[in-house]
Every structure is written in C-alpha cells, then in structure tokens.
Amino acid sequence: MALIICRDAAFAYENKIVVEGLNFQVGQKDYLCIVGENGSGKTTLMKGLLGLMRPKSGTIETGDGLKPTQIGYLPQQTSAQKDFPTSVYEVVISGRLSSRGILPFYSWRDHEAALENMEKLGILPLKKKSFKELSGGQQQRVLLARALCATKKVLLLDEPVSGLDPVVTAEFYHTIEALRRETGIAIIMISHDVRSGVEYATSILHLQNRQVFFGPADEYKESDVGRYFLRGGEFR
C-alpha cells in the first residue's frame, strides 16, 4: 500500500514556481533518495511532504492512515543543535510530542518508545549524557531515535550524513538500511551524495526544479541524467 502519493504537484513561493511536474509514490519498505543540485527544489518538496507547504497545483496524498505529523523527521544539524544542553533521553522522548495531544505529561507508552528506540540504535547507555558532549555520529543516532519516536511508517532524513567522516557515514547508511529491513519503515532521504543514493536506495527522485527522473536506482544508473551526475560523484 502506498504511504505517500504525489500527483502532478507543483510548489511556489509568492506565485513563482519553484518545483513542478512531481509524480511519485512511496510504499512500505521503500527507500527513496531525492537528489539534485542546490536550489533544485529538494527543500521545498520536503516541506510539502511534512505538510508545511501546500502544492500550488496537484496533490500530495497519504495512505494507510498516515498523517504528515506522523512522519519522523531528521533535519540537517546546525551548530546550535549540536550544542543543545539537554540529556540524550530528553532529546529522544521529545519525538513523542506530536502524538501527546493535549496531555501535559508523557505517558508510559512515550517513555517505553524512547527506551525501545534508544536500545534499537545502541545508545541506551548514553541516555543520561548531555547531547552536546556526544560525537557527531552519536548525535545523529540520538536524532534518529527521536525521529523513530514520531513514526512507525515513514522517516524523512535531510542530508543526515553532512559533516560526518567516511567511517561514521558508512555506519549510518548501514543503520538506516537495517532499520528498513527489520521494521518495514519507509525511508525518504534528501542527499547531495548521488553515489550513496544509488548504492543504498531502492528508487531515485531527481529534481532540477522539476522532476527529471523517478524510478528504480538500477534504472537511474543507466539513464542519461544518472550517468552524467554519477561521473561527477556528488552534486556541486
């Protein structure tokens, strides 16, 4: 069953079209990598998927009971986020805020979900540590656990390996792939790293202010646009 279906969607700022011609879908266990150069519309589409922007035309629909607020989101890290002075546990459980509704306190289910996702990502021993004292790789695992607390269906990751060294980057990609296979959760990753996209993802969505490719990663490698950008390794 499709979790997200995008039909002929276009997004605009102040009536100026930013990205258009969007037709794709994401189902359970899918791993979609969204690639494109800076300014190609990736961030705008991300806002649309999260329900923060409405399409100028066309539609983005959700299925299987999914709501935009139930998409687990891991944003790009800023220097302010890296120095956030709170405990690992507090960061992770904050992922349950959208499901808490009007309740003033976290429920036992919220606490249980936080502990379960920390254990799943191997960071349970860090739960009392200050987030800002962790390494970059550990911080990304904490933020990933936070995103998992918000969803059991879809994870949206925005440049999740930016600033990480090659070893930690490889570990993170393996972690994401393991989560997808073990839990059935769908992954949507926005990335400049087209080589890793075709290595790990099941499908590729390539944007150049409009959709220029959507399909299996293997087909992307053989396409004109895929061959062109794969020769360069990464978008510049």
C-alpha positions as MATLAB code, in Angstrom:
seq = 'MALIICRDAAFAYENKIVVEGLNFQVGQKDYLCIVGENGSGKTTLMKGLLGLMRPKSGTIETGDGLKPTQIGYLPQQTSAQKDFPTSVYEVVISGRLSSRGILPFYSWRDHEAALENMEKLGILPLKKKSFKELSGGQQQRVLLARALCATKKVLLLDEPVSGLDPVVTAEFYHTIEALRRETGIAIIMISHDVRSGVEYATSILHLQNRQVFFGPADEYKESDVGRYFLRGGEFR';
ca = [
       0.000    0.000    0.000;
       1.275    3.474   -0.900;
       2.015    5.701    2.081;
       2.622    8.850    0.034;
       1.317    9.599   -3.462;
       2.346   12.749   -5.303;
       0.266   13.607   -8.391;
       1.253   16.399  -10.808;
       2.334   18.571   -7.870;
       3.972   21.979   -8.129;
       5.148   24.262   -5.340;
       5.599   28.020   -5.439;
       6.741   30.946   -3.324;
       4.778   34.153   -3.909;
       3.282   32.586   -7.041;
       6.721   31.828   -8.514;
       7.014   28.104   -9.302;
       9.986   26.516   -7.515;
       9.498   22.871   -8.469;
       6.884   21.196  -10.661;
       5.950   18.037  -12.505;
       6.129   15.851   -9.404;
       4.696   12.340   -9.830;
       5.935    9.621   -7.491;
       4.876    7.371   -4.649;
       6.421    5.810   -1.552;
       5.286    2.494   -0.085;
       6.182    0.318    2.877;
       9.871   -0.675    2.933;
      10.690    1.716    0.082;
      13.933    3.666    0.259;
      13.621    6.804   -1.854;
      16.629    9.061   -2.310;
      15.824   12.587   -3.514;
      18.804   14.121   -5.307;
      19.521   17.371   -7.133;
      21.703   20.424   -7.062;
      21.262   23.300   -4.604;
      18.110   25.223   -5.455;
      16.595   22.337   -7.404;
      13.504   22.106   -5.153;
      14.515   19.400   -2.663;
      13.876   21.513    0.451;
      10.591   22.806   -0.937;
       9.385   19.270   -1.612;
      10.464   18.254    1.896;
       8.234   20.992    3.339;
       5.394   19.714    1.204;
       5.838   16.156    2.466;
       5.799   17.411    6.062;
       2.605   19.378    5.462;
       4.353   22.727    5.940;
       3.539   23.848    2.379;
       0.542   23.149    0.188;
       1.003   22.438   -3.515;
       0.257   25.316   -5.892;
      -1.304   22.657   -8.109;
      -1.666   18.889   -7.990;
      -1.801   16.884   -4.769;
       0.255   15.068   -2.164;
      -1.871   12.353   -0.578;
      -1.154    9.949    2.258;
      -2.428    6.403    2.677;
      -2.645    3.666    5.303;
      -3.784    6.214    7.891;
      -0.563    8.222    7.698;
      -0.696   11.917    8.622;
       2.071   14.449    7.849;
       2.597   14.886   11.610;
       3.357   11.150   11.832;
       6.370   11.358    9.529;
       9.569   11.012   11.548;
      11.866   13.877   10.553;
      15.623   14.168   10.975;
      16.666   17.696    9.880;
      20.080   18.952    8.934;
      22.041   19.720   12.057;
      23.015   23.289   12.890;
      25.766   24.371   15.280;
      23.078   25.461   17.764;
      21.508   21.981   17.721;
      24.870   20.314   18.250;
      25.368   22.351   21.432;
      21.867   21.733   22.779;
      22.288   21.480   26.588;
      19.953   18.630   27.484;
      20.163   14.907   28.069;
      20.033   12.257   25.381;
      16.831   10.868   26.886;
      15.100   14.262   26.786;
      16.041   14.726   23.140;
      14.754   11.284   22.153;
      11.454   11.416   24.014;
      10.683   14.849   22.551;
       9.927   12.952   19.345;
       6.669   11.902   21.003;
       5.366   15.476   21.324;
       3.212   15.301   18.187;
       1.396   12.195   19.468;
       0.904   13.512   23.001;
      -2.013   15.744   22.075;
      -3.251   17.899   24.952;
      -1.814   15.658   27.661;
       0.526   17.693   29.932;
       2.904   14.803   30.589;
       4.493   11.964   28.672;
       2.655    8.652   29.070;
       4.257    5.326   29.923;
       3.961    4.464   26.221;
       6.050    7.527   25.384;
       8.765    6.509   27.845;
       8.642    2.941   26.573;
       9.028    4.085   22.948;
      12.008    6.297   23.834;
      13.823    3.476   25.616;
      12.990    0.967   22.867;
      14.351    3.206   20.099;
      17.491    4.069   22.048;
      18.148    0.382   22.545;
      17.461   -0.294   18.850;
      20.161    2.230   17.894;
      22.672    1.193   20.546;
      22.568    4.448   22.512;
      20.708    3.329   25.653;
      23.910    3.552   27.779;
      24.115    7.249   26.751;
      20.637    8.213   27.962;
      21.837   10.394   30.871;
      24.671   12.040   28.964;
      24.487   15.609   27.691;
      23.665   15.713   23.980;
      26.316   18.349   23.295;
      29.076   16.119   24.702;
      28.477   13.366   22.133;
      30.385   12.777   18.910;
      28.762   13.711   15.597;
      27.886   10.097   14.863;
      26.355    9.586   18.304;
      24.311   12.773   17.935;
      22.884   11.547   14.637;
      21.865    8.262   16.256;
      20.126   10.206   19.028;
      18.261   12.338   16.494;
      17.370    9.240   14.507;
      15.930    7.639   17.665;
      13.949   10.855   18.199;
      12.562   10.644   14.656;
      11.617    6.990   15.196;
       9.615    8.011   18.270;
       7.358   10.014   15.967;
       6.571    7.265   13.466;
       6.339    3.586   12.641;
       5.817    4.177    8.926;
       7.981    6.880    7.285;
      11.317    8.526    8.069;
      12.337   11.705    6.243;
      16.067   12.414    6.504;
      17.527   15.719    5.316;
      21.252   15.420    4.453;
      21.772   13.146    7.502;
      25.490   12.455    6.920;
      26.565   16.031    6.273;
      29.740   16.765    8.232;
      30.335   13.149    9.280;
      33.584   11.354    8.485;
      33.547    8.487    5.940;
      33.554    5.691    8.538;
      30.656    7.178   10.524;
      28.827    7.924    7.271;
      29.063    4.288    6.176;
      27.858    3.124    9.602;
      24.888    5.481    9.416;
      23.865    4.212    5.978;
      24.064    0.613    7.218;
      21.937    1.544   10.241;
      19.246    3.067    8.029;
      19.211    0.021    5.753;
      18.945   -2.334    8.747;
      16.017   -0.333   10.157;
      14.194   -0.515    6.842;
      14.660   -4.262    6.509;
      13.830   -5.095   10.136;
      10.879   -2.767   10.702;
       9.404   -2.228    7.226;
       9.603    1.524    7.717;
       9.852    3.588    4.530;
      12.875    5.861    4.134;
      12.932    9.178    2.252;
      16.389   10.702    2.177;
      17.364   14.065    0.707;
      21.007   13.991   -0.313;
      23.748   15.522   -2.469;
      25.523   12.160   -2.394;
      24.200   10.524   -5.544;
      26.675    7.611   -5.397;
      25.421    6.500   -1.985;
      21.882    7.096   -3.184;
      22.127    4.530   -5.954;
      24.033    2.120   -3.690;
      21.520    2.007   -0.843;
      18.183    3.338   -2.124;
      15.544    1.287   -3.941;
      14.435    4.285   -6.020;
      15.693    7.727   -7.033;
      13.833   11.002   -7.488;
      15.998   13.537   -9.327;
      14.947   17.196   -9.324;
      16.091   20.133  -11.444;
      13.250   22.487  -10.479;
      11.068   19.799  -11.960;
      11.086   16.018  -11.839;
      13.597   14.711  -14.367;
      13.694   11.107  -13.125;
      11.752    8.805  -10.831;
      12.280    5.063  -10.810;
      14.417    2.190   -9.556;
      18.012    3.005   -8.624;
      19.321    0.498  -11.194;
      17.431    2.269  -13.977;
      18.725    5.638  -12.784;
      22.310    4.424  -13.194;
      21.590    3.695  -16.863;
      19.704    6.924  -17.541;
      21.316    9.952  -19.211;
      20.903   12.150  -16.134;
      22.136    9.388  -13.820;
      25.260    8.672  -15.869;
      26.042   12.377  -16.075;
      25.916   13.012  -12.335;
      27.479    9.714  -11.330;
      30.583   10.662  -13.286;
      30.925   13.700  -11.008;
      30.349   11.661   -7.828;
      28.396   14.385   -5.993;
      26.364   17.451   -6.801;
      28.386   20.642   -6.553;
];
